[in-house]
XYZ file of C-alpha atoms in Angstrom:
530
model
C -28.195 26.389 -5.649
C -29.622 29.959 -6.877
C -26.812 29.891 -9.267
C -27.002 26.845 -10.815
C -31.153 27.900 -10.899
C -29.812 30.786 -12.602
C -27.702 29.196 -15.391
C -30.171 26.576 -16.068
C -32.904 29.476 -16.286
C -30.461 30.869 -19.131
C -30.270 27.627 -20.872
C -33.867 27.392 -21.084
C -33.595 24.721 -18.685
C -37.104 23.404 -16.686
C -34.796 21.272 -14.292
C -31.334 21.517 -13.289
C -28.933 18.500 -12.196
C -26.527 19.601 -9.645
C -23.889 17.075 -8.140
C -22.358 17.461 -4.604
C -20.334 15.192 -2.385
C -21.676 14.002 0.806
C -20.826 16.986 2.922
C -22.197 19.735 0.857
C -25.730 17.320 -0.591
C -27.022 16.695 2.702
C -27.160 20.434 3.188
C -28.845 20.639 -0.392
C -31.228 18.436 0.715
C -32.269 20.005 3.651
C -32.289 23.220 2.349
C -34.380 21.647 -0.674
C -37.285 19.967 2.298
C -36.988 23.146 3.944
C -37.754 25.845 1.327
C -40.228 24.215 -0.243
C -40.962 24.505 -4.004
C -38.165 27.706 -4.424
C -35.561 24.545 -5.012
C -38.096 22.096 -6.725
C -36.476 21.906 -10.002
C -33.197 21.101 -8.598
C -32.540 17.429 -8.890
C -29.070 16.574 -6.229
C -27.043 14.070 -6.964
C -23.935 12.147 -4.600
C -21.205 12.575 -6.313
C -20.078 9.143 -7.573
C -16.778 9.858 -7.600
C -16.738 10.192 -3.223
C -19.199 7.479 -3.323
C -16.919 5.143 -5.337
C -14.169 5.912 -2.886
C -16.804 5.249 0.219
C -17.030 2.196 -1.664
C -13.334 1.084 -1.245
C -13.323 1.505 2.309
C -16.268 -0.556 3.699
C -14.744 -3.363 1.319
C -11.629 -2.805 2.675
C -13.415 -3.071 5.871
C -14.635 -6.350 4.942
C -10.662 -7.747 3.491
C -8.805 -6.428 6.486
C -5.954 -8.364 8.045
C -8.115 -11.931 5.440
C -4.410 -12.251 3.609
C -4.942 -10.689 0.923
C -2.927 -7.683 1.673
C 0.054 -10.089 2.461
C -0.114 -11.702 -0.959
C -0.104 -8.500 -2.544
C 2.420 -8.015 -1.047
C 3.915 -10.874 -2.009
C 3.650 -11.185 -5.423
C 4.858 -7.063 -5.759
C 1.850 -5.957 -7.208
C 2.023 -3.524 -3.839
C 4.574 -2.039 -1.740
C 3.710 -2.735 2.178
C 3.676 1.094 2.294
C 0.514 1.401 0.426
C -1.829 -1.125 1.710
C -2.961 1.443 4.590
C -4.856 3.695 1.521
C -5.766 0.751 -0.277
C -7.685 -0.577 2.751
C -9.239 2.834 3.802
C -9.732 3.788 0.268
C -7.623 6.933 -0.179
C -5.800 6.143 -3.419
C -8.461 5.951 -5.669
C -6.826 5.178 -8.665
C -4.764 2.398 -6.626
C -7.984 1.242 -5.902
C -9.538 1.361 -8.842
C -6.638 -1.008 -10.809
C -6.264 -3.271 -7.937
C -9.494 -4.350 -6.843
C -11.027 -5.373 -10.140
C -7.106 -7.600 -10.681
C -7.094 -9.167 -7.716
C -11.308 -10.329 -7.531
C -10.145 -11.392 -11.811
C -7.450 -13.512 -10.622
C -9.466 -14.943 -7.567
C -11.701 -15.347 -10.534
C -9.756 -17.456 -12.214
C -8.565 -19.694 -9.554
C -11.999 -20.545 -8.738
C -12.410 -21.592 -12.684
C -9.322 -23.582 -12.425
C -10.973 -25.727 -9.775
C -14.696 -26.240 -11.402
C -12.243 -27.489 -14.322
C -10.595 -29.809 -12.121
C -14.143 -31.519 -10.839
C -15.224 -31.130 -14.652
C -11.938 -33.313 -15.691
C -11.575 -30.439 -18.118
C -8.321 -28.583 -18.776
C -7.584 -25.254 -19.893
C -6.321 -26.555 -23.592
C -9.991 -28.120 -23.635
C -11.482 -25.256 -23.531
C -8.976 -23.002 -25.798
C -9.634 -25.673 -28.314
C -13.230 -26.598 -28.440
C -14.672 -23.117 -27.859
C -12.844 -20.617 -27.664
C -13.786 -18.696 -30.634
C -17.592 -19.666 -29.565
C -17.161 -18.014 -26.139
C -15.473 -14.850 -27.418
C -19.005 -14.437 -29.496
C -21.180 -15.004 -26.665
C -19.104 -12.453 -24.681
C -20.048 -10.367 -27.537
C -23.687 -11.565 -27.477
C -24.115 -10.873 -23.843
C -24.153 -7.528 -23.823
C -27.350 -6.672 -26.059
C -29.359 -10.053 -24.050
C -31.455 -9.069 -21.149
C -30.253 -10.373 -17.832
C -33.200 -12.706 -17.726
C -31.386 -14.307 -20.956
C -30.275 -18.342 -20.667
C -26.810 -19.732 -22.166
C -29.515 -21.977 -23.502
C -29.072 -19.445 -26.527
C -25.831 -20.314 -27.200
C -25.447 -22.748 -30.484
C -22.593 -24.360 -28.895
C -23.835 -27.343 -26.612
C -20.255 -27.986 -25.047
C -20.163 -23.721 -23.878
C -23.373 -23.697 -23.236
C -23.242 -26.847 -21.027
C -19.917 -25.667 -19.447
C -21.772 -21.972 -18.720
C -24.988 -23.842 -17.185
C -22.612 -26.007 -14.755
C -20.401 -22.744 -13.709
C -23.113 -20.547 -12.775
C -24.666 -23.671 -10.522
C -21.192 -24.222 -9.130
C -20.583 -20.418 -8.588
C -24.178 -20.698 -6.958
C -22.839 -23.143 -4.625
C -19.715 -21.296 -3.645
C -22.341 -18.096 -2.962
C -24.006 -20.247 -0.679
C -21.209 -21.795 1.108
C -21.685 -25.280 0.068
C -17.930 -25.573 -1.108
C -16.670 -23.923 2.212
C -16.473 -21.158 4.318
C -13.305 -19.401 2.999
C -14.509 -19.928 -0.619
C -17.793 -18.362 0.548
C -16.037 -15.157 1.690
C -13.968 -14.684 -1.617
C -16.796 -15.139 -3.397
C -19.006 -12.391 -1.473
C -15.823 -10.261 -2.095
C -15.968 -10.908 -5.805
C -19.405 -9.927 -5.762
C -18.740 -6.696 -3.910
C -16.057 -5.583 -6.758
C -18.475 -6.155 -9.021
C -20.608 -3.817 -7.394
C -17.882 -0.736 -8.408
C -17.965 -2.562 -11.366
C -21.623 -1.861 -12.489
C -21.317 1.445 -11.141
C -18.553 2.427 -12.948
C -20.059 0.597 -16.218
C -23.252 2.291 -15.924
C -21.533 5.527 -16.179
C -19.529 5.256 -18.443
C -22.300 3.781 -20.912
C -24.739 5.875 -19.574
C -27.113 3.120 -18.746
C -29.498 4.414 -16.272
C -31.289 1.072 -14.955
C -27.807 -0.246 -13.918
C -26.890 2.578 -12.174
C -30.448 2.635 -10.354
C -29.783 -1.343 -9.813
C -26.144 -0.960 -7.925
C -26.860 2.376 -5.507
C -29.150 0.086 -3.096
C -26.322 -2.796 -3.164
C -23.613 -0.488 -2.213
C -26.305 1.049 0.640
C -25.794 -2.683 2.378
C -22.552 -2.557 2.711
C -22.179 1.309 4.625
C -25.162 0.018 7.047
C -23.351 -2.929 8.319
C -19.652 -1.114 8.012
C -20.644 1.868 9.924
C -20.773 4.518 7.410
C -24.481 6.016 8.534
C -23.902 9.389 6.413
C -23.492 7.412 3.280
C -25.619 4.776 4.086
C -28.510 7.021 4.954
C -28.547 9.262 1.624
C -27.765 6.774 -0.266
C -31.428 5.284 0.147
C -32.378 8.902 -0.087
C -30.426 9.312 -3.430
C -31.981 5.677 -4.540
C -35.649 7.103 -4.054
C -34.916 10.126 -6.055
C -33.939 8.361 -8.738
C -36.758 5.812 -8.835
C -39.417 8.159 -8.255
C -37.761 10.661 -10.716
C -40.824 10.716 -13.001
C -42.903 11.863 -10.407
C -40.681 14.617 -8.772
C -39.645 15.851 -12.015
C -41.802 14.674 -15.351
C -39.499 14.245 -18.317
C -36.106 14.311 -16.325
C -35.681 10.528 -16.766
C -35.140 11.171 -20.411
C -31.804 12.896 -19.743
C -30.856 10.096 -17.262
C -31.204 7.561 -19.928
C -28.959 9.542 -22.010
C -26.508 9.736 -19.606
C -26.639 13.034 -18.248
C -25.375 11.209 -15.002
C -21.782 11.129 -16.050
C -19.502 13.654 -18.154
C -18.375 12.666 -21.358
C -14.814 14.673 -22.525
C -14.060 13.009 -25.722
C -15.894 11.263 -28.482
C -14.434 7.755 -27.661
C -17.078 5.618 -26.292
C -16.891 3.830 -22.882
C -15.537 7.362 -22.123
C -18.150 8.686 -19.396
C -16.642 9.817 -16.083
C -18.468 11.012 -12.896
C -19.119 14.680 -12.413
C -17.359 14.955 -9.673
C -14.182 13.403 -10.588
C -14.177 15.914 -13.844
C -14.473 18.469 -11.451
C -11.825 17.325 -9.595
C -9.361 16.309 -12.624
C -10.236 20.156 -13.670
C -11.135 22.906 -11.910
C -9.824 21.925 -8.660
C -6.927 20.794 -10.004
C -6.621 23.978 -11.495
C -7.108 26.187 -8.797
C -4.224 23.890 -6.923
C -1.563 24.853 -9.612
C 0.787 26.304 -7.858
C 1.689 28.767 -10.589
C -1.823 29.332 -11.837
C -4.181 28.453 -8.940
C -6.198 30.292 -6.919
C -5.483 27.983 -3.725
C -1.604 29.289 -3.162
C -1.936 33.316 -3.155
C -5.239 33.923 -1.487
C -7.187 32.787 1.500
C -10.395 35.450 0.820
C -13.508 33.709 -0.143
C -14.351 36.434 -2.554
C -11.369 36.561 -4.247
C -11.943 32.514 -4.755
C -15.114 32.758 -5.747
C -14.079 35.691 -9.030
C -11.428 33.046 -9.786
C -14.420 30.226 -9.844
C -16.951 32.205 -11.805
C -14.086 33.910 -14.495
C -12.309 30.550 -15.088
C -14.649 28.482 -17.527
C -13.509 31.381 -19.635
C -10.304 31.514 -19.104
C -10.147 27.655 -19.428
C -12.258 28.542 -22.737
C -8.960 31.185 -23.804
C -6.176 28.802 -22.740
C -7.848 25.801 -24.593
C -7.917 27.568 -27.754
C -4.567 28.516 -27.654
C -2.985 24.866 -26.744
C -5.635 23.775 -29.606
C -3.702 26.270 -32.391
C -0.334 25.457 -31.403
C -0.974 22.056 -30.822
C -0.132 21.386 -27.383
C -3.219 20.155 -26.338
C -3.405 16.493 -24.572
C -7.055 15.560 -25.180
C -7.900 12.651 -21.965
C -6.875 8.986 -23.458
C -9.313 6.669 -21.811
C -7.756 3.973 -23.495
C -4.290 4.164 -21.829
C -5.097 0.800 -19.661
C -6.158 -0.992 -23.226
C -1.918 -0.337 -24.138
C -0.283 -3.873 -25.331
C 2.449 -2.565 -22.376
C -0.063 -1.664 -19.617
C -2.387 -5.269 -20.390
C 1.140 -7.105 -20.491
C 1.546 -5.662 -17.306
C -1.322 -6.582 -15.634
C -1.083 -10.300 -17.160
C 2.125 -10.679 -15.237
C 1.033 -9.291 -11.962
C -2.334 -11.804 -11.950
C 0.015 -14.805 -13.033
C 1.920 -13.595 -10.435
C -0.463 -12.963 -7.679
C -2.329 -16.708 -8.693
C 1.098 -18.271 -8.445
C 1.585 -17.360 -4.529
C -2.062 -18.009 -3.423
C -1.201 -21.469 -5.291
C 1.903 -21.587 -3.383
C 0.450 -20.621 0.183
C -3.303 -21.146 0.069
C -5.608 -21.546 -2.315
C -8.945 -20.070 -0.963
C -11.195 -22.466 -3.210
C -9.039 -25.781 -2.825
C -11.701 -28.019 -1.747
C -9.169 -29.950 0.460
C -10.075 -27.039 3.073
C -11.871 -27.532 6.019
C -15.367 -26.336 4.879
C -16.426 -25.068 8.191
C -13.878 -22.813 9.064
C -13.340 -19.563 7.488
C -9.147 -19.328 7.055
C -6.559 -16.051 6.749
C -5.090 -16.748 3.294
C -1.554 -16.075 4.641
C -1.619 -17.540 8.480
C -3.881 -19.953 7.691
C -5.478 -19.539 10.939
C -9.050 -20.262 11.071
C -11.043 -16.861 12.168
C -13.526 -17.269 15.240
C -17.261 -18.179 14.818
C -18.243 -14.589 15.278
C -15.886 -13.350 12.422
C -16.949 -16.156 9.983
C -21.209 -15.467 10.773
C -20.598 -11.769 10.441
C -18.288 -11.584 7.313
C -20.362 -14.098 5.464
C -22.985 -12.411 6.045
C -22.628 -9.178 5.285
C -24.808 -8.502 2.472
C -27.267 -10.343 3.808
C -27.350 -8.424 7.291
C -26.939 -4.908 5.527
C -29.701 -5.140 3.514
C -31.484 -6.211 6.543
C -30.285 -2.684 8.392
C -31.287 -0.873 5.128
C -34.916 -1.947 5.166
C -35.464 -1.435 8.650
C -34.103 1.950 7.992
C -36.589 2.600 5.472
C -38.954 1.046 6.837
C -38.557 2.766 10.171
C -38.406 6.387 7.741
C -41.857 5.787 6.502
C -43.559 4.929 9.972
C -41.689 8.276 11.380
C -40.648 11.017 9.200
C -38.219 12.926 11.624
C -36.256 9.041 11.643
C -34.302 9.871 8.590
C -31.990 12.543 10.121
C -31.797 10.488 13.762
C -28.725 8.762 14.298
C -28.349 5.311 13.330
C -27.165 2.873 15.532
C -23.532 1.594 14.977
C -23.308 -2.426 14.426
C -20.362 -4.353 16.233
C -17.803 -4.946 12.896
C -16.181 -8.401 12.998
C -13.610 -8.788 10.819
C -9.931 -10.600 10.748
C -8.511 -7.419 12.098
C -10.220 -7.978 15.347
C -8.984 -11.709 15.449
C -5.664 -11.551 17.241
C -4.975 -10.584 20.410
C -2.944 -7.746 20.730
C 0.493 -7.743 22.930
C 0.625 -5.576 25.730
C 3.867 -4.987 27.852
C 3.872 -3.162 31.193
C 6.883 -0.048 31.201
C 6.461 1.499 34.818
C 2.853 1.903 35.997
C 1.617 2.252 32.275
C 0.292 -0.242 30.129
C 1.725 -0.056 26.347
C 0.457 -2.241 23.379
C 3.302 -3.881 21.595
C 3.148 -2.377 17.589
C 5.442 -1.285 15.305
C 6.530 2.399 14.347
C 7.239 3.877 11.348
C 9.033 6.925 12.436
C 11.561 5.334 14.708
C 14.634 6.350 12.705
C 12.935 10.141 12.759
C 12.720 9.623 16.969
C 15.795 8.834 17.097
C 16.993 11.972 15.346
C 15.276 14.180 17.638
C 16.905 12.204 20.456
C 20.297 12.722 18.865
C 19.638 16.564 19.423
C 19.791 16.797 23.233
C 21.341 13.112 23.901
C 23.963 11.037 22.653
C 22.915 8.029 20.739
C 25.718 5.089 19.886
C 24.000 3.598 16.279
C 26.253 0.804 16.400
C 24.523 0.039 19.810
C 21.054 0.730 19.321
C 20.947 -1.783 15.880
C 22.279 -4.186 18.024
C 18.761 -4.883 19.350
C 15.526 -5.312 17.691
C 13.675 -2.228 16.200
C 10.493 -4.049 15.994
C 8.219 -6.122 18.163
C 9.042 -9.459 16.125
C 11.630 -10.067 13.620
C 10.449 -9.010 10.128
C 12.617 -11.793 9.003
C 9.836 -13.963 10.801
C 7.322 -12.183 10.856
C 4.955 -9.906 8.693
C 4.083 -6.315 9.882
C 1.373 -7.028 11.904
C 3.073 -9.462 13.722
C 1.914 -12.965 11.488
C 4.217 -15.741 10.972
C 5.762 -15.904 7.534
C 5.436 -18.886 5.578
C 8.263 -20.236 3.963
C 7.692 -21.406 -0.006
C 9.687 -25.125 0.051
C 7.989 -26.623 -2.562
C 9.078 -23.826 -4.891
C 13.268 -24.085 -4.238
C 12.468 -28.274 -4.526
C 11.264 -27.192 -8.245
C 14.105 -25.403 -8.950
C 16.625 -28.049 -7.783
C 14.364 -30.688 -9.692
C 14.785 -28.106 -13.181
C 18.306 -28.082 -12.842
C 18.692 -31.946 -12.671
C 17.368 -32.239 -15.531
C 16.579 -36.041 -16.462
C 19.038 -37.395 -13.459
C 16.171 -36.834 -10.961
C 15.020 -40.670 -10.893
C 18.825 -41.749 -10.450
C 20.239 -42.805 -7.207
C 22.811 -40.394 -6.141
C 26.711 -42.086 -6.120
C 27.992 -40.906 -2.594
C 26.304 -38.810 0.188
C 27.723 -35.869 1.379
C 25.552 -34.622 3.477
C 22.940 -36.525 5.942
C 20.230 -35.111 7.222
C 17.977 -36.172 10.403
C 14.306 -35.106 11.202
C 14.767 -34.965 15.124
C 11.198 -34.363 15.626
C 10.224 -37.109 13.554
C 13.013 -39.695 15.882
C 11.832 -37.916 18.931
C 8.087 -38.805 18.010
C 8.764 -42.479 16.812
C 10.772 -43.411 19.951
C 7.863 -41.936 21.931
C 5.461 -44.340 20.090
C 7.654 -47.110 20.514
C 7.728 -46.407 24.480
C 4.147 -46.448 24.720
C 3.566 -49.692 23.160
């Protein structure tokens, strides 16, 4: 903190932004309430780089063991490997490309349906404006948020717009059914990162002030209290800038919030995540970083101060000969990358079509269903997952409210909430082995165990594949121990394409008859009774 004092003092700085994750800024802070006015014209901010990745793991909190993971799965967009660091939110970048796809193509699938109680088609809509909504997309941007589709010259889109927002409304409020509800909220939650991620990149300020106190909800209710509780600190900063630090807001609205690296707009990054795509990266290298022949802190901290100009040196030279790759921002705008990502939401729409379809109004409205069981979730999972924003913000101004009653509240614990999500749904199989209770799950490193059994005992492969290496057949069964579903209506379609126009004939000779047992057993049952 002196240091950064110290370079801004050589600037000719009056304030100084400094950006920390979590662990180091709630030190800053208290050291900041604690010394008084020595640190005054240090402004902290949470790195939005750890808080975007906070982020990902209360939502996947809130999606855990819903389905969604399955149809992923399903539709390849994921290998079963990687939905443990999607739903934690480790892999950020995974994260990052995922989310956004999968809430677009729920997105669309909720679209498809308000066309189907319109009577409208897609072709409709390509046809008759098209070309009007691509300039109203355009339009949006520069309108205020207060601004109505009324605006819009075209009567049919701005008709069509009106009627969406009311139906999307509805869905919001549960009035087309519980699952719908819950996709919905989740939809709203990626749009959350969205904003955030938006506002940085564009550097606009009141957006970025707008979406910290939404995020907030969501780490109350999921149990994140460290995030949750500086979050509202970080919020109050910001809104009360002008008062803390006159004239500071000026740099906010010019985005001094995020890092810009080239002179491409849209091209904004958080200050942490440049740190972390530079420096640290650098001092990682195993050939050039600091990280792989030292362990003193002295020796680390040289390195730190003496490499902005060695970075300085080496840029230059990659510069002159040419070697330089400046960051391409644009590398997910490729025709190959947005070809890609068409294909895995066609994809991803085509088995939620195929399985269940978490808008199709034929659901029952008042259960809350698992997209890939199709099990309905328990009352207490349904009230607490579709409320979630609700109850969060709830927690957050009690918090707050609580903090200006009490001063010392703010670094008190805060109590942990009971988290009800699909994950706690099923019951989980136990099986007595001697006097000791063991829960039934599958393991990962069994081939490994079985190696370091091989070292002191004699193991017969042939043998031990004879049996089962998991709980349930994974022929049957998905990894955490769900019934798969089997897709007939998709291999009827493909016999129906290859017959062609002979489909309405009656076929010549039977070879093969088959009976629905059940179906005799059932009817000779009825027949008894009456």
């Amino acid at each position: 903190m002196e240091q950064a004092q110290n370079v801004g003092k050589e600037c000719g700085q009056t304030y100084v932004q400094v950006t920390y994750d979590l662990g180091i800024a709630k030190t800053a802070y208290k050291i900041q309430a604690t010394e008084g006015l020595k640190f005054s014209n240090l402004f902290i901010h949470l790195g939005s780089f750890h808080l975007m990745m906070a982020f990902f793991k209360a939502v996947g909190t809130f999606i855990n063991k819903c389905g969604l993971s399955h149809m992923m799965i399903e539709s390849e967009i994921i290998a079963s490997g990687s939905v443990n660091g999607i739903i934690e939110g480790k892999h950020f970048n995974r994260c990052k490309r995922l989310h956004p796809l999968i809430a677009l193509g729920l997105q669309i699938l909720h679209f498809d349906i308000f066309l189907k109680s319109k009577n409208a088609e897609h072709d409709f809509v390509k046809g008759q404006i098209y070309e009007d909504l691509l300039e109203y997309q355009n339009k949006k941007i520069s309108l205020p948020p207060s601004a109505s589709t009324d605006l819009i010259p075209n009567e049919v889109l701005s008709e069509l717009l009106n009627s969406y927002k009311r139906y999307v409304e509805n869905s919001r409020q549960g009035n087309h059914g519980k699952t719908a509800q819950f996709y919905m909220i989740y939809i709203e939650l990626i749009s959350h990162y969205i904003n955030l991620s938006r506002s940085i990149r564009m550097g606009d300020f009141e957006m970025f002030k707008y979406v910290i106190p939404k995020m907030a909800n969501l780490f109350f209710i999921v149990n994140q209290p460290n995030y949750a509780r500086y979050c509202v600190k970080y919020s109050e900063n910001l809104n009360n800038v002008n008062k803390t630090h006159p004239g500071l807001e000026d740099d906010f609205y010019k985005g001094s919030f995020g890092v810009k690296r080239t002179d491409k707009p849209f091209s904004r990054i958080p200050i942490d995540l440049t740190l972390e795509q530079t420096i640290n990266a650098d001092a990682a290298k195993r050939l050039s970083g600091i990280a792989h022949f030292t362990n003193s802190i002295a020796a680390r901290q040289r390195w730190s101060k003496s490499h902005s100009i060695r970075a300085a040196l080496i840029s230059h030279v990659l510069d002159v000969c040419g070697l330089r790759n400046l960051q391409d921002i644009t590398a997910e705008l490729q025709p190959n990358r947005i070809k890609i990502y068409g294909k895995q939401i066609a994809d991803f729409i085509e088995i939620l079509k195929a399985n269940c379809n978490p808008f199709d109004p034929q659901l029952d409205k008042e259960n809350l269903y698992n997209i890939a069981t199709s099990k309905p979730a328990s009352p207490e999972v349904a009230d607490f997952l579709l409320n979630i924003q609700e109850n969060g913000e709830n927690l957050r101004n009690r918090f707050i409210n609580e903090c200006a009653d009490d001063e010392s509240r703010f670094d008190k614990p805060i109590k942990k909430n009971k988290v009800f999500n699909f994950a706690e749904a099923p019951k989980k199989k136990k099986l007595t082995l001697g006097n000791k209770v063991v829960e039934l799950r599958m393991q990962r490193d069994l081939f490994g165990r079985m190696l370091g059994i091989s070292l002191t005992h004699k193991v017969d492969i042939e043998k031990v594949l004879a049996f089962p290496l998991t709980p349930m057949p994974t022929s049957m069964c998905h990894p955490d121990g769900s019934i798969c579903k089997t897709d007939k209506s998709q291999l009827a379609k493909l016999i129906e394409k290859k017959l062609d126009n002979t489909i309405d004939r009656q076929p010549s000779t039977f070879d093969v008859c088959l009976v629905d047992g059940f179906f005799v057993a059932s009817d000779e049952r009825c027949a008894t009774n009456l």
